[in-house]
PDB file of C-alpha atoms and ligand atoms in Angstrom:
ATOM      1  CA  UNK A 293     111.662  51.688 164.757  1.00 54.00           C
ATOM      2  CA  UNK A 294     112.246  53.605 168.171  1.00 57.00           C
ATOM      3  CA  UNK A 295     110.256  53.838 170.948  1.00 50.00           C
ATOM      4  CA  UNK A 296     109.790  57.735 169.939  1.00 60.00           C
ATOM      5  CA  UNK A 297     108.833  56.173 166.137  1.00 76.00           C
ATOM      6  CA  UNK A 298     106.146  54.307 168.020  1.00 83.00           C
ATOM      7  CA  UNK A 299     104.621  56.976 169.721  1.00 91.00           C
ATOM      8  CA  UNK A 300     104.273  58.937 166.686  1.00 97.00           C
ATOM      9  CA  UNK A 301     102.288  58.991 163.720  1.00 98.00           C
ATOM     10  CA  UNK A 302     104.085  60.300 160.803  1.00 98.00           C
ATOM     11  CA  UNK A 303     102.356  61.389 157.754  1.00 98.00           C
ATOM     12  CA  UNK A 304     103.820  62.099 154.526  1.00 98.00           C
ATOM     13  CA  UNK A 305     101.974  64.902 152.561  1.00 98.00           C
ATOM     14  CA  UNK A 306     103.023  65.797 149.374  1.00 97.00           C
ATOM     15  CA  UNK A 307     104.075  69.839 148.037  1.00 95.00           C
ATOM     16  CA  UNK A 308     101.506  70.732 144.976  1.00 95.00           C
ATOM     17  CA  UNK A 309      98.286  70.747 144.547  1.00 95.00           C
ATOM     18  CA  UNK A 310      96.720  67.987 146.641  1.00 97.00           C
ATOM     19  CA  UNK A 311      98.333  69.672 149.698  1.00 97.00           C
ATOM     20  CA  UNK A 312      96.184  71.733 150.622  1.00 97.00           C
ATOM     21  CA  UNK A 313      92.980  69.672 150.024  1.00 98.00           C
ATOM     22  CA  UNK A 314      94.782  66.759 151.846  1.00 98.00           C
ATOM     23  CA  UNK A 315      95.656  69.182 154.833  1.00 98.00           C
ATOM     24  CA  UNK A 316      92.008  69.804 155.280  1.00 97.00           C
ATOM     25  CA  UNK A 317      90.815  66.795 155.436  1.00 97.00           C
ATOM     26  CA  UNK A 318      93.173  65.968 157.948  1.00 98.00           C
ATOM     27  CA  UNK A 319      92.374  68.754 159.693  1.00 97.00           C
ATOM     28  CA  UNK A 320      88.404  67.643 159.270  1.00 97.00           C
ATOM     29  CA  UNK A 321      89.094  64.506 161.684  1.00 97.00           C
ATOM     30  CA  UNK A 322      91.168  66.166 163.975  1.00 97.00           C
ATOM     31  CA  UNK A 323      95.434  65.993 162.819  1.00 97.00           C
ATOM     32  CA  UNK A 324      96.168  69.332 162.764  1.00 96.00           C
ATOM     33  CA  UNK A 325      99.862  70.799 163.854  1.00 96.00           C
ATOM     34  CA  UNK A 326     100.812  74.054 164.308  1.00 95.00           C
ATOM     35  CA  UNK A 327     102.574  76.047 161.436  1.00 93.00           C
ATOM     36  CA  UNK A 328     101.509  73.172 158.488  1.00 95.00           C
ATOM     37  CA  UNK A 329     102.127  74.893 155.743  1.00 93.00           C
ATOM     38  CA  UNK A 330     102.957  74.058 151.911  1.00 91.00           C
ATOM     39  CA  UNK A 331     105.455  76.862 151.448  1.00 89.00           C
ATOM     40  CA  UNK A 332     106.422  76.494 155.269  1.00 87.00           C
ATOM     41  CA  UNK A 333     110.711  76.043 155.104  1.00 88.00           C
ATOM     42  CA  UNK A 334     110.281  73.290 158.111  1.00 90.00           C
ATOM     43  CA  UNK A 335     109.638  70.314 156.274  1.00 89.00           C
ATOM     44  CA  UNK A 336     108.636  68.397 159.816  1.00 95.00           C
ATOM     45  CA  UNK A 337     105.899  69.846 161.574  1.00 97.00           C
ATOM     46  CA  UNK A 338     104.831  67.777 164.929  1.00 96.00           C
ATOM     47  CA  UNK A 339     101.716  68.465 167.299  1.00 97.00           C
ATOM     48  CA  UNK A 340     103.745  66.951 170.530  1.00 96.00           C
ATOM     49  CA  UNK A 341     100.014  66.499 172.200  1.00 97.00           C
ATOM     50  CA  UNK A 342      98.085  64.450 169.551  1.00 97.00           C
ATOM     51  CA  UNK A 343     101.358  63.041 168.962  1.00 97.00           C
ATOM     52  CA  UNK A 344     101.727  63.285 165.351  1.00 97.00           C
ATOM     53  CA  UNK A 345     104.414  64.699 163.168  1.00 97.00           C
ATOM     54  CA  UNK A 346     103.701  65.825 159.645  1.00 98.00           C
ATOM     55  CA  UNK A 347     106.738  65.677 156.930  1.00 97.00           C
ATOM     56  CA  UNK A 348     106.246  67.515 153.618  1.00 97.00           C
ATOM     57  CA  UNK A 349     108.348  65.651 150.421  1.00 96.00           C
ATOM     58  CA  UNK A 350     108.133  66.126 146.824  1.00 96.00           C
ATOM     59  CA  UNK A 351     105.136  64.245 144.823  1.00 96.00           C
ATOM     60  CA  UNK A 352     106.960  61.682 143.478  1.00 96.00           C
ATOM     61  CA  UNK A 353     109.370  61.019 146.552  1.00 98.00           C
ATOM     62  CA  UNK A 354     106.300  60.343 148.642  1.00 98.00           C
ATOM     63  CA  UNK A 355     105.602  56.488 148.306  1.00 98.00           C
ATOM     64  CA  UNK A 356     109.531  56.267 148.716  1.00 98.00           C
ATOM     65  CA  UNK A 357     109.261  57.794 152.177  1.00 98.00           C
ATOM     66  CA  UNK A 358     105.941  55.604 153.103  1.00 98.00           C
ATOM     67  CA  UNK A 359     107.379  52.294 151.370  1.00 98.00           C
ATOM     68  CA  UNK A 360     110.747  52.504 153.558  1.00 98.00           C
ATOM     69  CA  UNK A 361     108.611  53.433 156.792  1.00 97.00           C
ATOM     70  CA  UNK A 362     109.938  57.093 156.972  1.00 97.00           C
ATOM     71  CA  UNK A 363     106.522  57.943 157.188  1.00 98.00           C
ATOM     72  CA  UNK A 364     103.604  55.696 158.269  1.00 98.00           C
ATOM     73  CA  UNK A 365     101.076  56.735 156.279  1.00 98.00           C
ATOM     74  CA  UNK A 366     100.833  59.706 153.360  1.00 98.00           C
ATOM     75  CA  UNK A 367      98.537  61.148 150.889  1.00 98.00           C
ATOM     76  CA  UNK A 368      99.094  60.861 146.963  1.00 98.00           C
ATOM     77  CA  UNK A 369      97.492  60.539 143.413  1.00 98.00           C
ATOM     78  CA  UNK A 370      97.031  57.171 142.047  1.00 98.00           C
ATOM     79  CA  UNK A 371      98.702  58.480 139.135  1.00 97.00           C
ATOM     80  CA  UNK A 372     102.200  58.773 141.193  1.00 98.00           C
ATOM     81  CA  UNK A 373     101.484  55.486 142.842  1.00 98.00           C
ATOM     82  CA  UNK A 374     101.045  53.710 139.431  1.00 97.00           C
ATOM     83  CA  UNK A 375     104.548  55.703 137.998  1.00 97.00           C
ATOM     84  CA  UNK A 376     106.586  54.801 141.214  1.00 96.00           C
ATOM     85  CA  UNK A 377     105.187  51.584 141.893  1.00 95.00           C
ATOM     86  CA  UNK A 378     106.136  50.952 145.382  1.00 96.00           C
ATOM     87  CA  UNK A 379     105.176  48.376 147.952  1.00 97.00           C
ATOM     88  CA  UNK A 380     102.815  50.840 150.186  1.00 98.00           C
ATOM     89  CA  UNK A 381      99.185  49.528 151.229  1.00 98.00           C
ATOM     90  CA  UNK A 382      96.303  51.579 149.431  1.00 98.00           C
ATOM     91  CA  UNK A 383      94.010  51.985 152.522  1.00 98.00           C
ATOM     92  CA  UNK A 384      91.237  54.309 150.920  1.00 98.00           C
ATOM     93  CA  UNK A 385      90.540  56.529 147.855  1.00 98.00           C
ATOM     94  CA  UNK A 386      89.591  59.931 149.361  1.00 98.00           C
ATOM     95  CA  UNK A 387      87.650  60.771 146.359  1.00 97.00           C
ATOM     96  CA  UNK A 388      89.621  64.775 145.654  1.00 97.00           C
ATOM     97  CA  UNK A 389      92.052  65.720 143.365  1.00 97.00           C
ATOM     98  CA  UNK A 390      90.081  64.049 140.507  1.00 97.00           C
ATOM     99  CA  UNK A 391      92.319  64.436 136.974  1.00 97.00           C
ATOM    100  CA  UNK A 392      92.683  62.510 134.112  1.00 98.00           C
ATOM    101  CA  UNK A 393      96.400  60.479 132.426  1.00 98.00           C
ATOM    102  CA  UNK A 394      95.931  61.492 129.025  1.00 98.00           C
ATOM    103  CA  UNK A 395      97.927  61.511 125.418  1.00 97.00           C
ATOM    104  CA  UNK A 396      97.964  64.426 124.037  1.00 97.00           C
ATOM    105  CA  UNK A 397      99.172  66.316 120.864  1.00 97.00           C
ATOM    106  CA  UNK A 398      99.166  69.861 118.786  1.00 96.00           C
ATOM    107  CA  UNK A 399      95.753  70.479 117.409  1.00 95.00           C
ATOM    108  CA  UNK A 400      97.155  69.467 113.679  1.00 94.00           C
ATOM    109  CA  UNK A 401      98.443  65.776 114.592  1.00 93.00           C
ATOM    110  CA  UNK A 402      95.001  65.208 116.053  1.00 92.00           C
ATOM    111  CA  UNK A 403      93.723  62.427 114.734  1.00 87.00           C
ATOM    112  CA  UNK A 404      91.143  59.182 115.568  1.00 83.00           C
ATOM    113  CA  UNK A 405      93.225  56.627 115.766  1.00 89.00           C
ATOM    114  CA  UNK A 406      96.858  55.876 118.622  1.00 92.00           C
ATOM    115  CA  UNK A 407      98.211  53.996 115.940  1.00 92.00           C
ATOM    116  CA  UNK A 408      98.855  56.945 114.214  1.00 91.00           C
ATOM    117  CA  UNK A 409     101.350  58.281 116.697  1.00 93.00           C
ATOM    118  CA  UNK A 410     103.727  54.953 116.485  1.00 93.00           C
ATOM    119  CA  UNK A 411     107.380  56.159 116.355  1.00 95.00           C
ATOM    120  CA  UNK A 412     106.629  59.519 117.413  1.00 96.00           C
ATOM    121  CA  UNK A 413     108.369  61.013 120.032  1.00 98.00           C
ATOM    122  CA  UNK A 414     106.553  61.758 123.821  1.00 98.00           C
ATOM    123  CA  UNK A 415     107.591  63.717 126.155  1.00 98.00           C
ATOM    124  CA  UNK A 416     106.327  63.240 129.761  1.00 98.00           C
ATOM    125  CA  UNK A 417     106.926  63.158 133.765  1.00 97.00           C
ATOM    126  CA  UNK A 418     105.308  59.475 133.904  1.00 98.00           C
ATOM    127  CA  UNK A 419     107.795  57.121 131.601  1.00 98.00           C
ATOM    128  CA  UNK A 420     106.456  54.324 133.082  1.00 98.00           C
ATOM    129  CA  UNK A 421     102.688  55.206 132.663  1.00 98.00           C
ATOM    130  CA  UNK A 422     103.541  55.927 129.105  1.00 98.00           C
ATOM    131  CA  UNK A 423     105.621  53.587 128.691  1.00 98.00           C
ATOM    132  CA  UNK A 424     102.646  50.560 129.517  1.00 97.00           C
ATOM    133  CA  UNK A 425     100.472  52.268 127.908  1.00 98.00           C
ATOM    134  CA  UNK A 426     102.189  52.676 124.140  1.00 97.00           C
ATOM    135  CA  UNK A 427     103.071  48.509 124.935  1.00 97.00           C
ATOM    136  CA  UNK A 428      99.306  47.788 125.420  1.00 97.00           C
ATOM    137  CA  UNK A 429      98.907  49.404 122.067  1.00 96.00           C
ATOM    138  CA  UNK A 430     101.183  47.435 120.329  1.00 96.00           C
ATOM    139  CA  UNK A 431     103.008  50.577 119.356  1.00 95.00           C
ATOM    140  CA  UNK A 432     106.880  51.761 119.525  1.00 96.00           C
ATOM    141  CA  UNK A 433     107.553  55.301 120.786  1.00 96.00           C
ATOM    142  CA  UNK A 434     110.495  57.182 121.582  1.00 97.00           C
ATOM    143  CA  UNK A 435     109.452  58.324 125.906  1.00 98.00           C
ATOM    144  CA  UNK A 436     111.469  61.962 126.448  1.00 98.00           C
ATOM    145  CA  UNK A 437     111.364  62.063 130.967  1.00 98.00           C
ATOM    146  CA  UNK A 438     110.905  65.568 131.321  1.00 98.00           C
ATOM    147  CA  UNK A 439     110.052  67.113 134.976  1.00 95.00           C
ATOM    148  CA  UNK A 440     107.786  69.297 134.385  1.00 93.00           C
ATOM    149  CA  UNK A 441     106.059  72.166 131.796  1.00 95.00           C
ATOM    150  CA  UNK A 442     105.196  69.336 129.798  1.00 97.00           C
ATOM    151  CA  UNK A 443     103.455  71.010 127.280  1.00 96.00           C
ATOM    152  CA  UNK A 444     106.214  72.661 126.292  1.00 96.00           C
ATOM    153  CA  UNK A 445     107.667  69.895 124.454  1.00 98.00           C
ATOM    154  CA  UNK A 446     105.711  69.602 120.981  1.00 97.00           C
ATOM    155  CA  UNK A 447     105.337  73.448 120.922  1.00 95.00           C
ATOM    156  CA  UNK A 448     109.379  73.989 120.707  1.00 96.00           C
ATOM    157  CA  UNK A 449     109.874  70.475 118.454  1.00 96.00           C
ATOM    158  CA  UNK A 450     111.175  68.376 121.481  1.00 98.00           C
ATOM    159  CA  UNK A 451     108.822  66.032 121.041  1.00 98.00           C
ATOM    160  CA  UNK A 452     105.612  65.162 118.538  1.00 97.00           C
ATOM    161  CA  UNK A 453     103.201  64.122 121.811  1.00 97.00           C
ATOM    162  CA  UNK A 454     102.659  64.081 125.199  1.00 98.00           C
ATOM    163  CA  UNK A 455     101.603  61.980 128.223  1.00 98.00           C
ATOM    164  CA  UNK A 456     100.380  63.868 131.423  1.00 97.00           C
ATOM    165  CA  UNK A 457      97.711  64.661 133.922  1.00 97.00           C
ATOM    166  CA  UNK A 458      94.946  67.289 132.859  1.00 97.00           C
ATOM    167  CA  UNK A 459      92.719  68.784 135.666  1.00 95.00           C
ATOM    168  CA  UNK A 460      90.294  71.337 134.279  1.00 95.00           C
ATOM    169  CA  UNK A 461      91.944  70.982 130.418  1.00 96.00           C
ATOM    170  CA  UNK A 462      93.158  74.802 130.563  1.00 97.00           C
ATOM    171  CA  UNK A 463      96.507  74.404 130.225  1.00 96.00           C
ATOM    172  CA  UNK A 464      96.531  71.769 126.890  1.00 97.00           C
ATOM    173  CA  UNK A 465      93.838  74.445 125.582  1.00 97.00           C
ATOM    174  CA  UNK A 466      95.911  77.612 125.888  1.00 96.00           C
ATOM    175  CA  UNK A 467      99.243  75.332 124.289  1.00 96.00           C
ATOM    176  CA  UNK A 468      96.647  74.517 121.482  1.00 96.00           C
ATOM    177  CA  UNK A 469      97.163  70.853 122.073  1.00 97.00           C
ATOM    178  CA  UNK A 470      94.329  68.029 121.719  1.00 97.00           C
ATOM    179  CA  UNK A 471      93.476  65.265 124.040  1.00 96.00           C
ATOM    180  CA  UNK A 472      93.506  62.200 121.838  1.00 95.00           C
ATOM    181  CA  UNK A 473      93.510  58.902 124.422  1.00 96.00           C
ATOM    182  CA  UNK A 474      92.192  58.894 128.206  1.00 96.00           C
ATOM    183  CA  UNK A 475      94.907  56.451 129.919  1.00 97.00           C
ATOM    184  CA  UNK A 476      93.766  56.554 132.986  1.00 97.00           C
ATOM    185  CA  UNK A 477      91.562  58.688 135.923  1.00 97.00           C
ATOM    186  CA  UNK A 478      93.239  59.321 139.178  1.00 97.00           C
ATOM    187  CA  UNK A 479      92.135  60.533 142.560  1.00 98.00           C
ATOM    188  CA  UNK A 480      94.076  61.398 145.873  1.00 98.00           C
ATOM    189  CA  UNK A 481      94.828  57.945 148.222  1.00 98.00           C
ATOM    190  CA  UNK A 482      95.321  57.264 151.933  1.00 98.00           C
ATOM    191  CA  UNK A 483      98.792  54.991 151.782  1.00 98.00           C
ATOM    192  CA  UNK A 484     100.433  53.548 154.220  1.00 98.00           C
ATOM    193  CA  UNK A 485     103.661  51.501 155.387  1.00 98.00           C
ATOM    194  CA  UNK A 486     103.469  47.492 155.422  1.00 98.00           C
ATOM    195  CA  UNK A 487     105.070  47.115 158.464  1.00 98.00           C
ATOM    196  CA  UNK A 488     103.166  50.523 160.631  1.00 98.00           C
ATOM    197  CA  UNK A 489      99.752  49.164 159.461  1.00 98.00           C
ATOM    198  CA  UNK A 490     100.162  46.556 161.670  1.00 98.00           C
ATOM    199  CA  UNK A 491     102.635  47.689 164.398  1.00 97.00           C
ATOM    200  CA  UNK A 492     100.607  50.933 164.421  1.00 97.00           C
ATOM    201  CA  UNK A 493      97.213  49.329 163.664  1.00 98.00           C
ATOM    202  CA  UNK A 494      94.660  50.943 165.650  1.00 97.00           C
ATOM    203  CA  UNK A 495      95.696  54.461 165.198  1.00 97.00           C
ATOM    204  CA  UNK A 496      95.880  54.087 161.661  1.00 98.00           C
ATOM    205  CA  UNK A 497      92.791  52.017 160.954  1.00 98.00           C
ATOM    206  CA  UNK A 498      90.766  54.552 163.131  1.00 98.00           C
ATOM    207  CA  UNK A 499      92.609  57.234 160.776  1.00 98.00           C
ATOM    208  CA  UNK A 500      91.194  55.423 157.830  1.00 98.00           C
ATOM    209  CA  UNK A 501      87.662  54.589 159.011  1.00 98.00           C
ATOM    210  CA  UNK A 502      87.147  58.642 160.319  1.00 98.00           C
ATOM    211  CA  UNK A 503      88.619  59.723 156.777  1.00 98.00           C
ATOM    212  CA  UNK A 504      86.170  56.985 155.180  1.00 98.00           C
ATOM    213  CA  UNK A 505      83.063  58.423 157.177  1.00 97.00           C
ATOM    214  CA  UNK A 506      84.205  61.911 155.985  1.00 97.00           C
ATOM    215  CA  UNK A 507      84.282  60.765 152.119  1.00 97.00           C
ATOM    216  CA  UNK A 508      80.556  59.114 152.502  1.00 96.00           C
ATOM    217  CA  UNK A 509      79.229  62.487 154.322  1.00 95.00           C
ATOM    218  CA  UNK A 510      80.449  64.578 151.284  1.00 92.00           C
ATOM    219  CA  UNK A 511      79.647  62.219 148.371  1.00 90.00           C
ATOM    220  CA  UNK A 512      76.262  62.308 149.665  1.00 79.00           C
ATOM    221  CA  UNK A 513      76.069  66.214 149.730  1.00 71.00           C
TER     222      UNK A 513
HETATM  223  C1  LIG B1055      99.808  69.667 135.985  1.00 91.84           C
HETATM  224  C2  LIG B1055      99.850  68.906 134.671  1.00 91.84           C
HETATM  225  C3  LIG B1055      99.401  69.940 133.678  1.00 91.84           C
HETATM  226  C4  LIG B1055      98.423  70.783 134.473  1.00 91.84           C
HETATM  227  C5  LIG B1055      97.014  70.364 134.145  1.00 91.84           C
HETATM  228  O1  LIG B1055     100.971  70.387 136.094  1.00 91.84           O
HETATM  229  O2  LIG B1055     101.135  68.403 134.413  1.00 91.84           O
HETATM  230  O3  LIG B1055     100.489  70.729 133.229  1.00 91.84           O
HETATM  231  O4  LIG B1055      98.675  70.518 135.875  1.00 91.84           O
HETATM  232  O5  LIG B1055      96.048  71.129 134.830  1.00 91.84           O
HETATM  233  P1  LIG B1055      94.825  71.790 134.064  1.00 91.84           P
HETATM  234  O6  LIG B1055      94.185  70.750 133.189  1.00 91.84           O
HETATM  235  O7  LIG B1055      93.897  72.214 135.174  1.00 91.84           O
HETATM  236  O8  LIG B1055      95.313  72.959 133.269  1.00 91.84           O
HETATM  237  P2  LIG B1055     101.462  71.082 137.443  1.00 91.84           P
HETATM  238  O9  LIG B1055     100.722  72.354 137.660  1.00 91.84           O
HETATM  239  O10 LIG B1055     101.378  70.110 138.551  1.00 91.84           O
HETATM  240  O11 LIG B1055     102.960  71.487 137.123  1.00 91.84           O
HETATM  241  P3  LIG B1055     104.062  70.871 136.149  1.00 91.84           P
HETATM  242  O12 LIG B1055     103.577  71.072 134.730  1.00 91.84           O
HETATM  243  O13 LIG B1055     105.293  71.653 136.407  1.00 91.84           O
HETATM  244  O14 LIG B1055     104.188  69.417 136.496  1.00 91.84           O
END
């Protein structure tokens, strides 16, 4: 680390949908920076007075950048934390972004029972997720990593199933597909580097306790 490293707080916030809500809530206890914007082509934004520098990475880079102390602390599902698996301290669930790790399939493989789906084929952006979760069934499937437009998979043949995140359910309803297992629910976390939680401690534990505060003052609206 530098001595510049050590005067700055770096956070990590991820492109997608929990930017902007994570954003806010910065900007709620006071880390704001100039110019912080999602589609903004700078991808490091620093507010030289509060003396904190924002980066902007892809969703499933972010617990790289936070596990190898690139950034000190970020903002991520617990669904991309459980897929990458990294060695990043979970400081605090923030409570937003709430969705749902589901299997899913076309309305006429629907059926009661996850059995039914051994030796199928899933396609997904979480192999790992899916992966643990087909093992804990005792069930073999054939995982198909796809990046993205998941639900495009069983609708052109490329796969029977799939595993992914549903928010409001609008997009498996308008592909005609059926949720038929919950894996897992997942909210947005506060994350942060091993080794800047405790070189950086106070900043980043005052961080954590204002964004805690925040959390209890809206769960109680
Ligand atoms: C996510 C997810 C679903 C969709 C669910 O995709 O993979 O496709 O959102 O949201 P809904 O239940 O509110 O319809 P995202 O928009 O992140 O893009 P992607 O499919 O390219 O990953």
């Amino acid at each position: 680390m530098t001595s510049s490293d050590m005067d700055f707080l770096t956070i990590a916030l991820p492109k997608g949908k929990l930017f902007s809500p994570a954003a806010e809530m910065l900007a709620e206890v006071g880390y704001t920076a100039e110019g912080l914007s999602e589609n903004s082509r700078k991808l490091v934004i620093a507010n030289d007075t509060l003396k904190i520098r924002f980066i902007i990475t892809k969703t499933a880079d972010l617990p790289t950048y936070v596990e190898y102390g690139a950034a000190d602390i970020g903002i991520i599902g617990k669904d991309v934390l459980l897929e990458e698996d990294k060695d990043v301290f979970e400081l605090l669930d923030l409570k937003f972004g709430l969705c749902r790790m589901v299997l899913a399939v076309p309305e006429r493989l629907a059926g009661e029972n996850v059995q039914d789906y051994a030796h199928m084929r899933v396609a997904t952006k979480y192999p790992k997720i899916a992966e643990r979760f087909f093992h804990d069934e005792g069930i073999q499937t054939e995982i198909v990593k796809l990046n993205g437009s998941i639900e495009l998979a069983p609708i052109v043949g490329l796969a029977e199933m799939i595993v992914d995140l549903v928010e409001t359910g609008r997009t498996l309803k308008e592909n005609k597909l059926v949720e038929v297992a919950r894996i897992h629910q997942a909210t947005a976390r506060l994350i942060a580097n091993r080794v800047s939680f405790k070189m950086k401690f106070d900043r980043i534990n005052k961080l954590k306790e204002d964004m805690r505060t925040l959390v209890e003052k809206r769960g109680l609206k």
